[in-house]
PDB file of C-alpha atoms in Angstrom:
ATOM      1  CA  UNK A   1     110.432  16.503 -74.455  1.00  0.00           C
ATOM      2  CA  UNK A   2     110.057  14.668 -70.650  1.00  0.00           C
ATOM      3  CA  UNK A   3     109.110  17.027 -68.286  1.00  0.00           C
ATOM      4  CA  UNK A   4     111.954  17.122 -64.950  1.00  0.00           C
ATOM      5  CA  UNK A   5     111.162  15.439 -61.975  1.00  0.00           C
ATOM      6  CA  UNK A   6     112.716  15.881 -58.727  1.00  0.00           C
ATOM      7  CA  UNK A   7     113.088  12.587 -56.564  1.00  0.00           C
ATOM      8  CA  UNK A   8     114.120  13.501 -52.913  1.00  0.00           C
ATOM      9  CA  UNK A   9     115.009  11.944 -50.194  1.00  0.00           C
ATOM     10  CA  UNK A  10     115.326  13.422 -46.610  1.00  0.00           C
ATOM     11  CA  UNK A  11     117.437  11.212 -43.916  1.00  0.00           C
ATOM     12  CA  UNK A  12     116.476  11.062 -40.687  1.00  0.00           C
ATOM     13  CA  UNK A  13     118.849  13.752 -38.848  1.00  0.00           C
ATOM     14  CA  UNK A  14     116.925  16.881 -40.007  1.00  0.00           C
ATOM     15  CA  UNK A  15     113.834  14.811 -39.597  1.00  0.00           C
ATOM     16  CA  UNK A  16     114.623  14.437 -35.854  1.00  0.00           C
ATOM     17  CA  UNK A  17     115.321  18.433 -35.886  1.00  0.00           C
ATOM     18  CA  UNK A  18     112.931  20.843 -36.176  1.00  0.00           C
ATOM     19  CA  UNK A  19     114.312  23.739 -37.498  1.00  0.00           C
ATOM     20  CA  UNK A  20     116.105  22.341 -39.522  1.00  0.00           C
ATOM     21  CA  UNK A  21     113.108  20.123 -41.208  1.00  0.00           C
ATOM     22  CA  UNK A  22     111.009  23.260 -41.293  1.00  0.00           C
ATOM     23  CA  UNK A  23     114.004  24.822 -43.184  1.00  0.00           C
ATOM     24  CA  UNK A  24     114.109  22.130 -45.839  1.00  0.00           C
ATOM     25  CA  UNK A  25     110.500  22.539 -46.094  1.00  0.00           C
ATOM     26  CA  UNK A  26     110.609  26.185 -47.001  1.00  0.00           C
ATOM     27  CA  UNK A  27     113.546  25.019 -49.362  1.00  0.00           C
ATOM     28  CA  UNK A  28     111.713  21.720 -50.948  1.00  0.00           C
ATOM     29  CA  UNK A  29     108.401  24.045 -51.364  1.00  0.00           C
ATOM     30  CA  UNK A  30     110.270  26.706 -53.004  1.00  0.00           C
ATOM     31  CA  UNK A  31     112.038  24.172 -55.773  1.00  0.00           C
ATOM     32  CA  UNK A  32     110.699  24.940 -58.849  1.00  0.00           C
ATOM     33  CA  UNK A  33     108.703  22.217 -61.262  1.00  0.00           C
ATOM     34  CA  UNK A  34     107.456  18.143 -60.554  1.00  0.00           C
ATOM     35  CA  UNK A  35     108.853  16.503 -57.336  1.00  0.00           C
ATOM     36  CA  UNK A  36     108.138  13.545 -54.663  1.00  0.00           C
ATOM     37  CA  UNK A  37     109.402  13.604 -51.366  1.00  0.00           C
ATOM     38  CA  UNK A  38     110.235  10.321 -49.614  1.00  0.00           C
ATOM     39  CA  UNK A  39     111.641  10.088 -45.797  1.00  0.00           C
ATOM     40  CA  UNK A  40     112.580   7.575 -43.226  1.00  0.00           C
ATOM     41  CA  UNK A  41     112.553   8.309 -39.367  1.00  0.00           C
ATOM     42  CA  UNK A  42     114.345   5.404 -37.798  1.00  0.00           C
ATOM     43  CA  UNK A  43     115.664   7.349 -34.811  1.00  0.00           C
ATOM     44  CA  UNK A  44     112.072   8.481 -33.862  1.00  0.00           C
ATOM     45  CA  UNK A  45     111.258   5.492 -33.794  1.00  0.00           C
ATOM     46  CA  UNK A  46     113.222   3.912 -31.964  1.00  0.00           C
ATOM     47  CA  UNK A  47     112.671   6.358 -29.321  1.00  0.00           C
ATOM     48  CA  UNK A  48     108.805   5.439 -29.513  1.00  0.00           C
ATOM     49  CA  UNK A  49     109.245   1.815 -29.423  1.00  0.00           C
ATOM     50  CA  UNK A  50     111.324   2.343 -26.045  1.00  0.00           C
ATOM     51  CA  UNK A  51     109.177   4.271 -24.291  1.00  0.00           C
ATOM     52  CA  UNK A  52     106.363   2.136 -25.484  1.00  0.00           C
ATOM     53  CA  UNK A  53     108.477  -1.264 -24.196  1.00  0.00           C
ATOM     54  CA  UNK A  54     109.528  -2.317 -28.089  1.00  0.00           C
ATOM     55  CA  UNK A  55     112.832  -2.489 -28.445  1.00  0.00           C
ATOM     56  CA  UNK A  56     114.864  -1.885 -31.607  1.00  0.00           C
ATOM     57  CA  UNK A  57     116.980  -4.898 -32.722  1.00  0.00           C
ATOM     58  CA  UNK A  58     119.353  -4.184 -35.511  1.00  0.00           C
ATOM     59  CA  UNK A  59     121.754  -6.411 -37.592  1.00  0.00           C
ATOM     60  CA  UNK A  60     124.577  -4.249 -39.411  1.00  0.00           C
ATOM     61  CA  UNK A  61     122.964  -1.479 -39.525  1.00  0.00           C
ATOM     62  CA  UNK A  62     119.337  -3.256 -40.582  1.00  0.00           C
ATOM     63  CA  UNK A  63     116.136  -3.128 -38.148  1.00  0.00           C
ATOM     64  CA  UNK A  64     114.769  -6.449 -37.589  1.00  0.00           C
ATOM     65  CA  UNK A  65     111.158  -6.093 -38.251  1.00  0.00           C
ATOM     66  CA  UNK A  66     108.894  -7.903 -35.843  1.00  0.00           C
ATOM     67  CA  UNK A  67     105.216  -7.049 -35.628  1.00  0.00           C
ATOM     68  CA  UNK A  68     105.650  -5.225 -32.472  1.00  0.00           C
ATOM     69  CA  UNK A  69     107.731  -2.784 -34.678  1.00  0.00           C
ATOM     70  CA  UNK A  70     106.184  -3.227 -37.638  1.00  0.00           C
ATOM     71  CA  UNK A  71     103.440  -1.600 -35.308  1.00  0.00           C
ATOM     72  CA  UNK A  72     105.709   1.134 -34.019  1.00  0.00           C
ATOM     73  CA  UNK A  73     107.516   1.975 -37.464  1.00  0.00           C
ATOM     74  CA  UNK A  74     103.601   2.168 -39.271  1.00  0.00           C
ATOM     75  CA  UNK A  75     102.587   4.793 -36.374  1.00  0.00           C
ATOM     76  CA  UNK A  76     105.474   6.636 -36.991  1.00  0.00           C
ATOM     77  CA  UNK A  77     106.645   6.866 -40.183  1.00  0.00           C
ATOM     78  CA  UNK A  78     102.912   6.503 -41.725  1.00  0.00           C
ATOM     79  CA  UNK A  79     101.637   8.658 -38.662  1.00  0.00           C
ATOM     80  CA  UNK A  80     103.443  10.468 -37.288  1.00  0.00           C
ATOM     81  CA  UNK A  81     105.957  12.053 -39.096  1.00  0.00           C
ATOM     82  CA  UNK A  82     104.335  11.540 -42.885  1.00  0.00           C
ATOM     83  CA  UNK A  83     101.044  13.911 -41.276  1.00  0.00           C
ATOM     84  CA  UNK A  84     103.902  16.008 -39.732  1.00  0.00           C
ATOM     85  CA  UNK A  85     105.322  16.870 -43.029  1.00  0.00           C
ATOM     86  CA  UNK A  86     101.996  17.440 -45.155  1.00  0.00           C
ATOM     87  CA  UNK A  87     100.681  19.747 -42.751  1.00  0.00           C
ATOM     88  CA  UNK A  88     103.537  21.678 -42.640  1.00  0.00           C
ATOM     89  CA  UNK A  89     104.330  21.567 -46.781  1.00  0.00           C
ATOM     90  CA  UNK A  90     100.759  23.151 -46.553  1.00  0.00           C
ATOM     91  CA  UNK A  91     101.480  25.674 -44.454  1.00  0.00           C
ATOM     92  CA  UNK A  92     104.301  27.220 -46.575  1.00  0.00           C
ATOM     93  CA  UNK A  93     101.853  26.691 -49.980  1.00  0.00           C
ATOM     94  CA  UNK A  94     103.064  23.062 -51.159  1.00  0.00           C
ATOM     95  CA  UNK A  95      99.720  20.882 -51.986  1.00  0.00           C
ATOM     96  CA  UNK A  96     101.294  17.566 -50.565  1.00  0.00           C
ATOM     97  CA  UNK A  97      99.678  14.737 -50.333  1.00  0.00           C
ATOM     98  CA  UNK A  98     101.073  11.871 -47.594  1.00  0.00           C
ATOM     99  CA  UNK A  99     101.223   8.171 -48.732  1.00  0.00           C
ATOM    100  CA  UNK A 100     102.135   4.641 -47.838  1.00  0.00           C
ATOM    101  CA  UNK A 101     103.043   1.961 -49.702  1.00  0.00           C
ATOM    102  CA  UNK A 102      99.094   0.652 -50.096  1.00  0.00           C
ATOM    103  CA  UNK A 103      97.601   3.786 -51.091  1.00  0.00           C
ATOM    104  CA  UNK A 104      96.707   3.836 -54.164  1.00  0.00           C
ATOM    105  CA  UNK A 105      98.519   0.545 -54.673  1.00  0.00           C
ATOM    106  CA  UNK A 106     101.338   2.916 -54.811  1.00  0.00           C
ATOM    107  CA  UNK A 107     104.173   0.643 -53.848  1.00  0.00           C
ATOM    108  CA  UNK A 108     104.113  -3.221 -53.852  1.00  0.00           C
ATOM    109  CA  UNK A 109     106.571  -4.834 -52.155  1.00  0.00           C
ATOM    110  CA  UNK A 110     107.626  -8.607 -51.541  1.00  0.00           C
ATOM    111  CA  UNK A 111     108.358  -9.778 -48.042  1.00  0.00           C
ATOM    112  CA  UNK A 112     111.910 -10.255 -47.657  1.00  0.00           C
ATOM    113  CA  UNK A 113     112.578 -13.929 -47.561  1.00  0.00           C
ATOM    114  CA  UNK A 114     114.038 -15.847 -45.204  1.00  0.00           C
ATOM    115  CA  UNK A 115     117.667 -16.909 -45.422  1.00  0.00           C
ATOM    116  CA  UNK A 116     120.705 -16.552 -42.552  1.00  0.00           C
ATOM    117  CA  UNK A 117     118.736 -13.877 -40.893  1.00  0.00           C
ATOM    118  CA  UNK A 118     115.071 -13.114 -40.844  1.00  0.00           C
ATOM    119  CA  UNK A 119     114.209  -9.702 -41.086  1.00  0.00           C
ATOM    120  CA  UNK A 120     110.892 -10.208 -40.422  1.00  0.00           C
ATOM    121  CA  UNK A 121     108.523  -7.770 -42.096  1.00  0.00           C
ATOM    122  CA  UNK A 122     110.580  -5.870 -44.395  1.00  0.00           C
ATOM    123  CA  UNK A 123     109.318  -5.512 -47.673  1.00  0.00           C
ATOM    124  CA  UNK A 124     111.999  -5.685 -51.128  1.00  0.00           C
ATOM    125  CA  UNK A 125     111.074  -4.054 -54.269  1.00  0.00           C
ATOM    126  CA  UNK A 126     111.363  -4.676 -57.560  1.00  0.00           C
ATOM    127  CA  UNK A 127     111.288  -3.585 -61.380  1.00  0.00           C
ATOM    128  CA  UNK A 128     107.428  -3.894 -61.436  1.00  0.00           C
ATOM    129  CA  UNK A 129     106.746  -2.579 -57.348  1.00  0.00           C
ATOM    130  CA  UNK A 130     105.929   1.265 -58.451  1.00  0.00           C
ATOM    131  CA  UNK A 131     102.453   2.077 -59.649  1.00  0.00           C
ATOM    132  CA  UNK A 132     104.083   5.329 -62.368  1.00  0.00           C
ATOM    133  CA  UNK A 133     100.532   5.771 -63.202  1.00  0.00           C
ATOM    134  CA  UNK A 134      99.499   6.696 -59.749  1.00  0.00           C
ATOM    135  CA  UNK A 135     102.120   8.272 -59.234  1.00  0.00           C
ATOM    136  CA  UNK A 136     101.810  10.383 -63.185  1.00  0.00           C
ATOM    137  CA  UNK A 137      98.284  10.912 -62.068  1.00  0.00           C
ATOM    138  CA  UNK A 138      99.024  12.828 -58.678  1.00  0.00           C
ATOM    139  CA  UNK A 139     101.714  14.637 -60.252  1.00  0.00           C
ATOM    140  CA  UNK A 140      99.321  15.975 -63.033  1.00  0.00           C
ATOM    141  CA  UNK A 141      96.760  17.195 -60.742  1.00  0.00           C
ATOM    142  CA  UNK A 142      99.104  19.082 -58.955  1.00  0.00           C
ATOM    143  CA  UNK A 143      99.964  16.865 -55.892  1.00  0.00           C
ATOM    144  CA  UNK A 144     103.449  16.679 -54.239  1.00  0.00           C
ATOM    145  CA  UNK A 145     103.473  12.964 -53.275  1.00  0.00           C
ATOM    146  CA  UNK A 146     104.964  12.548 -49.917  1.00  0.00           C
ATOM    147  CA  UNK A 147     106.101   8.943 -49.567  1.00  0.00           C
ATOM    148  CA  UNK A 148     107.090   7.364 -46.092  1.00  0.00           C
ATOM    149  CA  UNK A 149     108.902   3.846 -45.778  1.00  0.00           C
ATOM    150  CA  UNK A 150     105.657   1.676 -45.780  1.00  0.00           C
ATOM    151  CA  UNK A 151     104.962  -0.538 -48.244  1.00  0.00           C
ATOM    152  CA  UNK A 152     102.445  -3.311 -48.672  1.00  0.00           C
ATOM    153  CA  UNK A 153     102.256  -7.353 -50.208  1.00  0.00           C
ATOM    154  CA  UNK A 154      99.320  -6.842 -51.906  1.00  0.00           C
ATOM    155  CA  UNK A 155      97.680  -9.728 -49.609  1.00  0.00           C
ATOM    156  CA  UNK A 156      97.177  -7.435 -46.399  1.00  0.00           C
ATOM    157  CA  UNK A 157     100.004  -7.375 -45.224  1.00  0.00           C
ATOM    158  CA  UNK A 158     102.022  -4.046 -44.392  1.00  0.00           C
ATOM    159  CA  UNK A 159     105.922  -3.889 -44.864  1.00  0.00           C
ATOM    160  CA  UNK A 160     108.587  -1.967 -43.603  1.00  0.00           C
ATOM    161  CA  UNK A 161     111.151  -0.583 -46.918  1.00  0.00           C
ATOM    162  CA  UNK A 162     114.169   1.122 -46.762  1.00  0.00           C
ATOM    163  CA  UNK A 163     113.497   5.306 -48.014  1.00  0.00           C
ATOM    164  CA  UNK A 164     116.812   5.172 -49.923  1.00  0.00           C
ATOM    165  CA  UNK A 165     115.637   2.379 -51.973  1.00  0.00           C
ATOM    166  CA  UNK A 166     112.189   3.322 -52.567  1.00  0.00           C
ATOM    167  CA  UNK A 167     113.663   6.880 -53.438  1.00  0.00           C
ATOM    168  CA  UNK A 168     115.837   5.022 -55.466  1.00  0.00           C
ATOM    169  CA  UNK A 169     112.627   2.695 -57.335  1.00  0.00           C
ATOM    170  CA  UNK A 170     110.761   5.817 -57.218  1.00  0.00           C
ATOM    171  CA  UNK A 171     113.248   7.366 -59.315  1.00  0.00           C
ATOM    172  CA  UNK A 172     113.790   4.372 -61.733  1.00  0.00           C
ATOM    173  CA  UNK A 173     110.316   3.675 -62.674  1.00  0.00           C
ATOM    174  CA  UNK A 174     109.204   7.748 -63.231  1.00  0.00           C
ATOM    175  CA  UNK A 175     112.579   7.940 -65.641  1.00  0.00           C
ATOM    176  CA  UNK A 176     110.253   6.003 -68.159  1.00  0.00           C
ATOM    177  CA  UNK A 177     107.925   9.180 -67.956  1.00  0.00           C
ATOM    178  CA  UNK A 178     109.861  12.269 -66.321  1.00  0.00           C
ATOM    179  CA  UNK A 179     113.724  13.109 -67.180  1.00  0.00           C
ATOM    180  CA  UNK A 180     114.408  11.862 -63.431  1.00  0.00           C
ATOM    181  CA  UNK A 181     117.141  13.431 -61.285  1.00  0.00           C
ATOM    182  CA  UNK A 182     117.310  11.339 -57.547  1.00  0.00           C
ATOM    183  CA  UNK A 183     118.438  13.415 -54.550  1.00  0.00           C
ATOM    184  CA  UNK A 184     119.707  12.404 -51.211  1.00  0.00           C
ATOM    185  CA  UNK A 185     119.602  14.711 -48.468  1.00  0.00           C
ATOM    186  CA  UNK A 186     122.032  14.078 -45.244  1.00  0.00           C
ATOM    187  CA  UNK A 187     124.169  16.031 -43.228  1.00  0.00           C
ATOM    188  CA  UNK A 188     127.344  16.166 -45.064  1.00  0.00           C
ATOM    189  CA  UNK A 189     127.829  18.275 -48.454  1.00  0.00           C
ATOM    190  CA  UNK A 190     128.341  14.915 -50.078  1.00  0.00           C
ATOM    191  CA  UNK A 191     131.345  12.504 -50.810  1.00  0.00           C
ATOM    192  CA  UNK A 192     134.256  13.858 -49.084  1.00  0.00           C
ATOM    193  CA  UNK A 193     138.043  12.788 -50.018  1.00  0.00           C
ATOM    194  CA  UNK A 194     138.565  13.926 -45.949  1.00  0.00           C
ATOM    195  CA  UNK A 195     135.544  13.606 -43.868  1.00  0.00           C
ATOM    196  CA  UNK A 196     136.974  15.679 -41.488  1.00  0.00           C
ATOM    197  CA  UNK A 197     137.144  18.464 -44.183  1.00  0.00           C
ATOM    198  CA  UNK A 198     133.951  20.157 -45.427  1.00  0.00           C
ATOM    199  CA  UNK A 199     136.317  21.964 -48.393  1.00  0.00           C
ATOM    200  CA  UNK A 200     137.117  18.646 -49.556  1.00  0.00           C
ATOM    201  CA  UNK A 201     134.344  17.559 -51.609  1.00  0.00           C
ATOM    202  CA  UNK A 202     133.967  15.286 -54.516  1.00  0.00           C
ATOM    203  CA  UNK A 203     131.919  17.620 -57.089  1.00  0.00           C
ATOM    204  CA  UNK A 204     131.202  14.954 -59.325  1.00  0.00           C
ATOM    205  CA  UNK A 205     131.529  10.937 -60.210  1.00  0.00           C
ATOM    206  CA  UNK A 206     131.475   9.032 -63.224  1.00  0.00           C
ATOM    207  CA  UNK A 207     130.468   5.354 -63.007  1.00  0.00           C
ATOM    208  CA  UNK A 208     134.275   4.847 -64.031  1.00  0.00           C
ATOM    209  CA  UNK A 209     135.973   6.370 -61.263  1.00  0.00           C
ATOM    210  CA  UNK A 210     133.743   4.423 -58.555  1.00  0.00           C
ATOM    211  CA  UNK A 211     135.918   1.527 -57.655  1.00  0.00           C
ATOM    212  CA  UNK A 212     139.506   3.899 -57.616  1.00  0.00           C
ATOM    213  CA  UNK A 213     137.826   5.835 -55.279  1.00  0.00           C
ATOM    214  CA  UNK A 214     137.013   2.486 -53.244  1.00  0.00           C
ATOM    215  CA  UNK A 215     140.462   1.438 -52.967  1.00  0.00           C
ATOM    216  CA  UNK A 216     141.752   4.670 -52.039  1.00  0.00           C
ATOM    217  CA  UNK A 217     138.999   4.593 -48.996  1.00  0.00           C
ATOM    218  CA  UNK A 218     137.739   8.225 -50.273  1.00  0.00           C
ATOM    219  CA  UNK A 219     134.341   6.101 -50.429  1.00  0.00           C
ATOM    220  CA  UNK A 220     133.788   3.551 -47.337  1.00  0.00           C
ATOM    221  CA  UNK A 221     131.448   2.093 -44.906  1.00  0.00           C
ATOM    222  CA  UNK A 222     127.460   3.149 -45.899  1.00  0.00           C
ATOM    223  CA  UNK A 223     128.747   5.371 -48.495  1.00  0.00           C
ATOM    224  CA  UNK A 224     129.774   2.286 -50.495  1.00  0.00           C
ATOM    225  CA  UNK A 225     126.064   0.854 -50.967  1.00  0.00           C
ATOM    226  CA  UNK A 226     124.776   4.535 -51.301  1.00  0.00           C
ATOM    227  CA  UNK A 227     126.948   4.616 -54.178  1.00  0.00           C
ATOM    228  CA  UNK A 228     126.071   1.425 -55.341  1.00  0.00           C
ATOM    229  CA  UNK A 229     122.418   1.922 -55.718  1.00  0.00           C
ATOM    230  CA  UNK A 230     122.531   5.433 -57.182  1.00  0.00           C
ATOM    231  CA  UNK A 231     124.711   3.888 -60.058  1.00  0.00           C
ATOM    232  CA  UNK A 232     122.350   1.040 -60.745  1.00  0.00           C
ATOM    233  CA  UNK A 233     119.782   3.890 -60.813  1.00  0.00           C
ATOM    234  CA  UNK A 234     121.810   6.033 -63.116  1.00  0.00           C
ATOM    235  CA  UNK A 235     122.247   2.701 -65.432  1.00  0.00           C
ATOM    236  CA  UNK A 236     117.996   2.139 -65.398  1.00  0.00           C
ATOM    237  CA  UNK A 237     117.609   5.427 -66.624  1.00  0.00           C
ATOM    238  CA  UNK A 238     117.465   7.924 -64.143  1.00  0.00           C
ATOM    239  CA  UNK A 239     119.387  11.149 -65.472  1.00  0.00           C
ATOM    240  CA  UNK A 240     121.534  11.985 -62.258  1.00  0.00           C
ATOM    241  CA  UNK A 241     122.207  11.214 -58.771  1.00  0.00           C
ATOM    242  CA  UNK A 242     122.997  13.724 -55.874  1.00  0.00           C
ATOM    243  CA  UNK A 243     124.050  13.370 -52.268  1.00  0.00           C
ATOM    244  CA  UNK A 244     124.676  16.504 -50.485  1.00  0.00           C
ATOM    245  CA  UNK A 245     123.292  18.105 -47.315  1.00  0.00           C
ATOM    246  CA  UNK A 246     120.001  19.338 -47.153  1.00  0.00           C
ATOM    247  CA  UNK A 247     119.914  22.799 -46.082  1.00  0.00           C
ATOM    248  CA  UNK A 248     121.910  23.553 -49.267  1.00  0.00           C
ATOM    249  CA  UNK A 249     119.099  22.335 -51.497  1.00  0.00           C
ATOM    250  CA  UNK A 250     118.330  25.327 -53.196  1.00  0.00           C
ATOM    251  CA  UNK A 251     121.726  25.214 -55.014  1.00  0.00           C
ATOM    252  CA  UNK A 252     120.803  22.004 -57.141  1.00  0.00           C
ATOM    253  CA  UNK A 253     119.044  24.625 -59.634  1.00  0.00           C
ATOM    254  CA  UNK A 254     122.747  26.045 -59.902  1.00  0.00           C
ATOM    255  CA  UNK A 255     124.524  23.041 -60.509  1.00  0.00           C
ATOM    256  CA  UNK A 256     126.909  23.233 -57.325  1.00  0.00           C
ATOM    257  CA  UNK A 257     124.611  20.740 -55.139  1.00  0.00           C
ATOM    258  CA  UNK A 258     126.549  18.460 -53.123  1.00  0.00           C
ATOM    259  CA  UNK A 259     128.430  15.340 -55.208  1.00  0.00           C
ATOM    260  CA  UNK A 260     126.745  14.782 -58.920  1.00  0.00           C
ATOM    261  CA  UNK A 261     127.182  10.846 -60.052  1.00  0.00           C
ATOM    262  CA  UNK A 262     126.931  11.037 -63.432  1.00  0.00           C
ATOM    263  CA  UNK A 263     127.438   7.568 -66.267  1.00  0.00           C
TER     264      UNK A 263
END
């Protein structure tokens, strides 16, 4: 029998607030059993990179890497914010342990190549970019691995990934050792039919239903490759998929946890 692992991913709104990150500290610490935590912070830094000169340049929603914010997005996310976190997980009695991409040869990642845009230094990952044994081996010892969105080419050369799809190869590759379930944390309860209307959730998804719920627009915009990804995860192994908001994370132990994508 697999042990459970819990694969989680913070966004960056409760990252930016403190009570509420110190909140789903208390809550992450206090869920029971394996887990990896794996965050972001694109809105801190951006607010770094102004005030140091750098501005952020985006492209639907995607921040163009250059090295001057490959520089800022390393301080913070790797810095910053990753430090943040461990020190406060051990604080409330969680033995975290902060890592990039390159430690332990954790996460490999191929710069993104070149094609109508360049992206500059974002890293893309692949079926063979997570080390599991590193990973298995920090687990076992009785680490909570604390990923931030750094990755690295092997050659040198640092990368900036996406934390929704490293939460989501995270979550892929440890399904071959841990039955995996992959959580994203936001601010809404999860997929809402009215997004207007926090009664109005969608409780659960089957791989089925995804492209009905397309055409009616209940799923739309950034939901739509959130969706996406967690299905492809769900169809490489990984047992389920939740999105729901993070200060009601100690519910996923109940079964009521935000919206559950299911095959």
């Amino acid at each position: 029998m697999k042990k459970i692992l819990n694969v989680i991913k913070i966004g960056g709104n409760v990252i930016d607030n403190s009570e509420k990150l110190h909140q789903f500290l208390l809550d992450f610490t206090a869920l029971p059993g394996d887990k990896i935590l794996i965050h972001g912070g694109g809105k801190i830094a951006t607010e770094l990179g102004t005030s140091l000169g750098v501005e952020a340049k985006m492209v639907d929603g995607r921040r163009i890497t250059d090295i001057e914010t490959l520089r800022v997005v390393t301080m913070v996310y790797a810095g910053l914010i990753n430090k943040n976190m461990v020190a406060q997980l051990q604080a409330k009695g969680c033995n975290a342990i902060g890592l990039t991409g390159a430690d332990g040869n954790v996460i490999k990642a191929v710069k993104r190549p070149v094609k109508e845009i360049d992206y500059g230094f974002v890293g893309d990952l692949d079926a063979t970019s997570v080390s599991t044994g590193t990973l298995d081996s920090l687990l076992s010892a009785g680490f909570v691995p604390v990923l931030c969105a750094i990755t690295h080419d092997g050659a040198t050369q640092l990368l900036n990934t996406n934390a929704d799809t490293i939460a989501s190869a995270v979550a892929v590759a440890m399904s071959s050792l841990y039955e995996t379930s992959l959580i994203y944390c936001f601010e809404k309860r999860g997929v809402m039919r009215d997004i207007e209307d926090e009664d109005s959730l969608v409780a659960e998804i089957r791989m089925s239903e995804f492209d009905t719920l397309k055409n009616e627009g209940v799923v739309s915009g950034g939901m739509i490759p959130k969706l996406h990804n967690a299905f492809e995860a769900i169809k490489s192994g990984v047992a389920a998929v939740y999105i729901g908001k993070a200060d009601e994370l100690p519910q996923i132990n109940g079964g009521n946890f935000g919206t559950r994508l299911i095959q």
